[in-house]
Amino acid sequence: MLVPTKILVPTDFSEYSGKALEQALDIAKHYRAKVFLLHVLHGEIYSMGLEFVFSEKVVQQVKNDTVAWAQQNLQKQLHSFPQAKEVEVVTNIREGVPYEEILKEGKEKGIDLIVIASLGRSGIGKYLIGSVARNVLKGSKCPVLLTK
């Protein structure tokens, strides 16, 4: 039987990833596990023309502002769950292709359970980027819990 000690929860701040976080927090509380809450900034955002239009200083400021926004949203999402106060939670922000960065984080932190929403982005974005959950499921070396 799996007794998780380190649980990774990727979030895109959607309602669905909030449900995944809630479930991960409940599991972590039950097993006294540590939760790693991760947001990945899609690296393609910065290579879509910002460098051609703006100076390097402006592009760096946009990156810094985006990281600050993501950190605020991680804290806001975390504080919306009272059980988060009873569990050790570490937040992190990475930049790159979401599923690749999730898998890297899992390997680097020795994660033994990934709890991820089966749904996330809505609209056309999910078709352009592909299914993050599907790619995490295919590439993960540890169990993956898909939530709805």
Coordinates of C-alpha atoms in Angstrom, one line a residue:
M1 CA 0.0 0.0 0.0
L2 CA 1.2 3.5 -0.9
V3 CA 2.0 5.7 2.1
P4 CA 3.0 9.0 0.6
T5 CA 5.6 11.2 2.3
K6 CA 6.0 13.8 -0.5
I7 CA 3.0 14.9 -2.6
L8 CA 3.4 17.1 -5.6
V9 CA 0.4 19.3 -6.7
P10 CA 0.8 21.2 -9.9
T11 CA -1.5 24.2 -10.2
D12 CA -2.7 26.5 -12.9
F13 CA -4.9 28.3 -10.4
S14 CA -8.1 26.8 -12.0
E15 CA -11.0 25.5 -10.0
Y16 CA -9.9 22.0 -11.0
S17 CA -6.4 22.4 -9.7
G18 CA -7.9 23.8 -6.5
K19 CA -9.8 20.6 -6.1
A20 CA -6.6 18.6 -6.6
L21 CA -4.9 20.7 -3.9
E22 CA -7.8 20.1 -1.5
Q23 CA -7.5 16.3 -2.1
A24 CA -3.7 16.4 -1.7
L25 CA -4.0 18.3 1.5
D26 CA -6.4 15.8 2.9
I27 CA -4.1 12.9 2.0
A28 CA -1.1 14.7 3.4
K29 CA -2.9 15.4 6.7
H30 CA -3.9 11.7 7.0
Y31 CA -0.4 10.4 6.2
R32 CA 1.6 13.4 7.7
A33 CA 3.1 14.0 4.3
K34 CA 4.7 17.1 2.9
V35 CA 3.0 18.9 0.0
F36 CA 4.9 20.6 -2.8
L37 CA 2.6 23.1 -4.6
L38 CA 4.0 24.0 -8.0
H39 CA 3.1 26.5 -10.7
V40 CA 4.9 26.4 -14.1
L41 CA 5.2 29.5 -16.1
H42 CA 5.0 28.4 -19.7
G43 CA 8.4 29.3 -21.2
E44 CA 6.9 30.0 -24.7
I45 CA 5.2 33.1 -23.4
Y46 CA 8.5 35.0 -23.4
S47 CA 9.7 33.8 -26.8
M48 CA 6.5 34.8 -28.6
G49 CA 7.8 38.1 -29.6
L50 CA 8.5 40.1 -26.4
E51 CA 12.2 40.0 -27.2
F52 CA 11.6 41.5 -30.6
V53 CA 9.4 44.4 -29.4
F54 CA 10.8 45.3 -26.0
S55 CA 14.3 45.8 -24.5
E56 CA 15.9 43.0 -22.4
K57 CA 15.2 45.2 -19.3
V58 CA 11.4 45.3 -20.1
V59 CA 11.3 41.6 -20.8
Q60 CA 13.0 40.9 -17.5
Q61 CA 10.6 43.2 -15.7
V62 CA 7.7 41.3 -17.2
K63 CA 9.2 38.0 -16.1
N64 CA 9.7 39.4 -12.5
D65 CA 6.1 40.7 -12.4
T66 CA 4.8 37.3 -13.6
V67 CA 6.7 35.4 -11.0
A68 CA 5.4 37.8 -8.3
W69 CA 1.9 37.3 -9.6
A70 CA 2.3 33.5 -9.5
Q71 CA 3.7 33.6 -6.0
Q72 CA 0.7 35.7 -4.8
N73 CA -1.7 33.3 -6.4
L74 CA 0.0 30.3 -4.9
Q75 CA -0.4 31.8 -1.4
K76 CA -4.0 32.9 -2.2
Q77 CA -4.9 29.4 -3.4
L78 CA -3.2 27.8 -0.4
H79 CA -4.9 30.0 2.1
S80 CA -8.3 29.1 0.8
F81 CA -8.0 25.7 2.4
P82 CA -8.0 25.7 6.2
Q83 CA -6.3 22.2 6.3
A84 CA -3.2 23.8 4.8
K85 CA -2.3 25.1 8.2
E86 CA -2.1 21.5 9.5
V87 CA 0.3 20.3 6.7
E88 CA 3.8 21.3 5.7
V89 CA 3.6 23.0 2.3
V90 CA 6.4 24.2 0.1
T91 CA 5.6 26.4 -2.9
N92 CA 7.7 26.7 -6.1
I93 CA 7.6 28.3 -9.5
R94 CA 9.3 27.0 -12.5
E95 CA 9.6 28.1 -16.1
G96 CA 9.3 25.9 -19.1
V97 CA 7.0 23.3 -20.7
P98 CA 4.6 22.5 -17.9
Y99 CA 4.6 18.7 -18.0
E100 CA 8.4 18.5 -18.3
E101 CA 8.9 20.8 -15.4
I102 CA 6.3 18.9 -13.3
L103 CA 8.2 15.7 -14.0
K104 CA 11.6 17.3 -13.2
E105 CA 10.2 18.7 -9.9
G106 CA 9.0 15.2 -9.0
K107 CA 12.4 13.7 -9.7
E108 CA 14.4 16.4 -8.0
K109 CA 12.2 16.4 -4.8
G110 CA 11.8 12.6 -4.6
I111 CA 8.1 12.9 -4.9
D112 CA 6.1 9.6 -4.3
L113 CA 2.7 10.9 -5.3
I114 CA 1.5 13.5 -7.8
V115 CA -2.0 14.8 -7.5
I116 CA -3.1 16.6 -10.6
A117 CA -6.3 17.8 -12.1
S118 CA -7.5 15.9 -15.1
L119 CA -8.8 19.2 -16.5
G120 CA -7.3 22.6 -16.3
R121 CA -7.2 25.4 -18.8
S122 CA -10.3 26.0 -20.8
G123 CA -11.0 27.2 -24.3
I124 CA -8.6 26.8 -27.1
G125 CA -5.5 27.0 -24.9
K126 CA -5.8 23.4 -23.8
Y127 CA -5.7 22.2 -27.4
L128 CA -2.7 24.3 -28.4
I129 CA -0.6 23.2 -25.4
G130 CA -1.8 19.6 -25.1
S131 CA -2.8 17.7 -22.1
V132 CA -0.5 18.3 -19.2
A133 CA -2.1 15.7 -17.1
R134 CA -1.9 13.0 -19.8
N135 CA 1.8 13.7 -20.3
V136 CA 2.5 13.7 -16.6
L137 CA 0.7 10.4 -16.3
K138 CA 2.7 8.9 -19.2
G139 CA 6.1 10.2 -17.9
S140 CA 5.8 9.8 -14.2
K141 CA 7.9 7.3 -12.3
C142 CA 5.6 7.5 -9.2
P143 CA 1.8 7.1 -8.8
V144 CA -0.4 9.9 -10.2
L145 CA -3.8 10.6 -8.8
L146 CA -6.0 12.4 -11.4
T147 CA -8.8 14.5 -9.9
K148 CA -11.9 16.0 -11.4

